[in-house]
XYZ file of C-alpha atoms in Angstrom:
254
model
C 16.067 0.955 -14.996
C 13.393 3.221 -13.346
C 10.194 2.429 -13.483
C 6.725 4.147 -14.131
C 3.822 4.097 -13.142
C 0.736 3.634 -14.926
C -1.866 5.862 -14.990
C -3.321 5.634 -12.086
C -6.129 7.236 -9.336
C -4.181 9.389 -6.950
C -5.275 6.659 -3.883
C -3.380 3.527 -6.081
C -0.018 5.802 -7.218
C 0.325 5.246 -3.167
C -0.521 1.966 -3.006
C 1.785 1.282 -6.144
C 4.520 3.288 -4.942
C 4.521 1.427 -1.197
C 4.224 -2.230 -3.274
C 7.430 -1.365 -5.141
C 8.787 -0.923 -1.790
C 8.742 -4.526 -1.541
C 9.434 -5.953 -4.316
C 12.696 -5.430 -7.021
C 11.564 -5.830 -10.185
C 14.766 -4.948 -12.041
C 15.875 -8.118 -9.754
C 16.496 -10.567 -12.735
C 15.544 -13.734 -11.724
C 12.420 -15.371 -11.357
C 10.981 -14.869 -8.097
C 7.775 -15.352 -5.596
C 6.163 -11.798 -3.413
C 5.020 -11.999 -0.010
C 1.170 -12.421 0.390
C -0.840 -9.154 -1.765
C -4.116 -8.176 -0.905
C -6.113 -8.168 -4.448
C -5.954 -4.141 -4.541
C -1.948 -5.190 -4.808
C -2.548 -8.257 -7.622
C -4.022 -5.877 -10.105
C -1.305 -2.863 -9.214
C 1.326 -5.431 -9.389
C -0.205 -6.884 -13.136
C -0.594 -2.765 -13.710
C 3.248 -1.845 -13.587
C 4.641 -5.308 -15.138
C 2.434 -4.896 -18.634
C 3.483 -1.086 -17.619
C 6.742 -2.109 -17.494
C 7.962 -5.347 -18.233
C 6.686 -6.668 -21.541
C 8.489 -9.749 -21.729
C 7.514 -10.584 -17.790
C 4.612 -12.983 -16.901
C 2.753 -13.172 -13.505
C 0.982 -16.390 -11.799
C -0.760 -15.800 -8.651
C -1.708 -18.825 -5.842
C -2.783 -18.585 -2.607
C -3.495 -22.118 -1.239
C -6.866 -22.769 -3.322
C -8.261 -21.199 -6.671
C -9.912 -18.288 -6.331
C -7.978 -16.918 -2.779
C -8.287 -13.787 -2.405
C -5.189 -13.185 -0.705
C -1.902 -14.818 -2.666
C 1.158 -14.557 -3.427
C 2.248 -13.174 -7.237
C 5.141 -15.159 -9.305
C 7.516 -13.378 -10.979
C 8.580 -15.326 -14.009
C 11.473 -13.303 -16.709
C 12.567 -16.739 -17.430
C 11.023 -20.101 -18.169
C 14.166 -22.227 -18.130
C 13.095 -23.036 -14.141
C 10.719 -22.557 -11.576
C 10.380 -21.455 -7.767
C 8.424 -22.810 -4.928
C 5.518 -20.681 -3.828
C 6.199 -21.914 -0.042
C 2.678 -22.095 1.052
C 1.428 -23.901 3.645
C -2.189 -24.880 4.484
C -2.742 -25.108 8.152
C -6.531 -26.766 10.206
C -7.805 -27.176 13.042
C -10.817 -27.624 14.176
C -12.647 -26.375 16.976
C -16.139 -27.267 19.551
C -19.096 -25.588 18.111
C -21.231 -25.572 20.571
C -19.300 -24.109 22.581
C -17.074 -21.540 20.846
C -18.266 -19.207 17.776
C -15.539 -17.994 16.349
C -15.366 -15.445 13.029
C -12.935 -14.526 11.029
C -11.601 -11.696 13.300
C -11.027 -13.848 16.287
C -8.868 -15.985 14.135
C -7.398 -12.348 12.989
C -6.913 -11.078 16.331
C -4.750 -14.247 17.559
C -2.430 -14.535 14.946
C -1.167 -10.628 15.226
C -1.288 -10.791 18.973
C 1.949 -13.286 17.942
C 3.526 -10.443 16.660
C 3.612 -11.513 12.527
C 3.190 -9.416 10.172
C 0.425 -9.842 7.881
C 1.969 -9.809 4.376
C 2.952 -13.662 5.517
C -0.089 -14.413 6.176
C -2.975 -15.300 3.265
C -6.420 -16.148 3.652
C -8.263 -17.379 6.609
C -11.488 -19.577 6.535
C -13.526 -20.410 8.932
C -15.630 -23.352 7.540
C -17.984 -25.130 9.575
C -16.286 -26.292 12.766
C -13.109 -25.854 10.558
C -10.188 -23.194 11.046
C -7.629 -22.632 8.243
C -4.700 -21.064 7.488
C -2.549 -20.246 4.562
C 0.275 -18.425 5.442
C 4.114 -18.295 4.508
C 5.520 -22.077 4.891
C 8.149 -20.811 7.101
C 5.769 -20.108 9.736
C 4.516 -22.934 9.421
C 6.087 -24.381 12.387
C 5.413 -21.707 14.932
C 2.192 -21.745 14.284
C 1.824 -24.549 15.206
C 3.263 -24.301 17.866
C 1.614 -20.934 19.048
C -1.165 -20.868 18.150
C -2.913 -22.963 19.839
C -6.124 -20.651 21.818
C -8.730 -17.872 20.628
C -11.041 -16.631 22.233
C -12.002 -19.005 25.093
C -11.623 -22.231 22.740
C -8.087 -24.870 22.526
C -7.036 -25.561 19.169
C -4.403 -27.242 17.816
C -3.261 -27.013 14.058
C -1.890 -29.306 11.644
C -0.075 -28.872 8.303
C -3.684 -29.550 5.793
C -2.660 -31.790 2.589
C -3.806 -29.117 -1.020
C -5.317 -32.646 -2.554
C -7.551 -32.353 0.384
C -9.029 -29.421 0.582
C -12.059 -27.817 -0.397
C -13.588 -24.165 0.233
C -17.225 -23.444 -0.118
C -18.577 -20.522 -0.443
C -22.348 -19.763 1.743
C -24.090 -16.730 0.864
C -27.238 -15.429 2.071
C -29.648 -13.819 -0.619
C -31.487 -10.652 -0.521
C -33.511 -8.721 -2.894
C -33.619 -4.933 -2.700
C -35.075 -2.079 -4.773
C -33.252 0.551 -5.381
C -34.425 4.066 -7.480
C -30.201 4.383 -9.020
C -27.607 1.934 -8.804
C -25.375 4.465 -6.808
C -23.410 3.170 -4.178
C -24.876 5.496 -1.304
C -28.493 4.401 -2.459
C -27.494 1.242 -2.805
C -25.847 1.212 0.832
C -28.406 2.599 2.065
C -30.805 -0.114 1.390
C -27.821 -3.105 2.177
C -27.830 -1.497 5.827
C -31.382 -0.441 6.337
C -29.782 3.130 7.255
C -30.348 6.737 6.397
C -29.067 8.348 3.797
C -27.144 10.574 6.122
C -25.441 7.677 8.022
C -24.507 6.303 4.948
C -22.606 9.372 3.825
C -20.659 9.568 7.107
C -19.628 6.364 6.506
C -18.148 7.228 3.188
C -16.373 9.650 4.801
C -15.230 7.790 8.170
C -13.953 5.159 4.569
C -16.028 2.104 5.927
C -17.233 1.815 2.135
C -14.861 -0.154 -0.308
C -15.845 -1.395 -3.592
C -13.837 -4.347 -5.443
C -11.627 -3.781 -2.601
C -10.693 -0.045 -2.810
C -12.005 2.665 -0.225
C -14.343 4.667 -1.977
C -15.058 7.794 -0.773
C -17.856 9.237 -3.106
C -21.646 9.030 -2.708
C -22.100 9.205 -6.968
C -20.354 5.814 -7.607
C -21.890 3.439 -10.000
C -22.211 -0.181 -8.938
C -23.005 -2.839 -11.722
C -22.932 -7.018 -11.620
C -20.336 -8.544 -9.881
C -19.893 -5.801 -7.160
C -18.346 -6.549 -4.243
C -19.483 -4.347 -1.564
C -17.493 -3.962 1.646
C -19.537 -2.535 4.705
C -17.477 -2.516 7.913
C -19.500 -3.797 10.797
C -21.784 -5.523 7.908
C -19.976 -7.480 5.665
C -19.060 -8.357 2.227
C -22.026 -8.480 -0.958
C -21.618 -9.131 -4.045
C -24.533 -7.222 -6.082
C -26.546 -9.726 -8.744
C -28.467 -10.274 -11.797
C -29.600 -6.470 -12.013
C -32.981 -5.756 -13.403
C -34.606 -2.421 -14.013
C -38.788 -2.523 -14.488
C -39.601 -0.320 -17.419
C -42.821 1.833 -15.921
C -41.293 3.274 -12.759
C -37.608 2.679 -14.033
C -36.373 1.064 -10.682
C -33.796 -1.668 -10.077
C -34.394 -4.644 -8.775
C -31.366 -6.583 -7.363
C -30.247 -9.745 -5.882
C -27.598 -9.127 -3.226
C -25.699 -12.290 -2.322
C -23.799 -11.587 1.293
C -20.913 -14.125 1.858
C -21.520 -15.659 5.453
């Protein structure tokens, strides 16, 4: 069966074609994919719904609400297969080391690991958690022993002991419009011209998609990713009826 792609934007079409090079949806069996980004998960849902009405999808990345997750493609209900996901955990001394998500990602990459075999990486207080394909757990435990100047020792963590806590820094902005460029200008405290350069350089993602249009209209619960500034969730948008300005609550993920 030749797969048909649903109506997608140009950038989605390219991503969908790349995704289908890695996943054989014609296979007459249940299967689990590699780790998918949120965008890939949404595209896979659209493709499966468009081509296979009797096929169902489930996603799991190691904990509820994970961003990167494996997809379980279910064609037969009479048997199940494992997601083959492990969680590795290590502690580090926060008094002497300030480790970031980027630091951990860099150390994992330096081991020559294809990143579609790695799920979310969480830093929570003095704890690092890496969700990974089961086949990598022994290799990571044996070889990932240093991140920047911090010595670390990873151990397998039971899923029942995982507790993910999301921390936010909340602030408020006022904007004349809900256009993405205006909101991002307010968040970053940069001029509109510098904000425009961010769009042109593909520094802006909204809900995990690269956005090039300055005119994109934002809404509540949108996730804005601004390179070098972080990730922000738009909350509680209200409009002043007198001057028509918008007041937005912003949660920065920290």
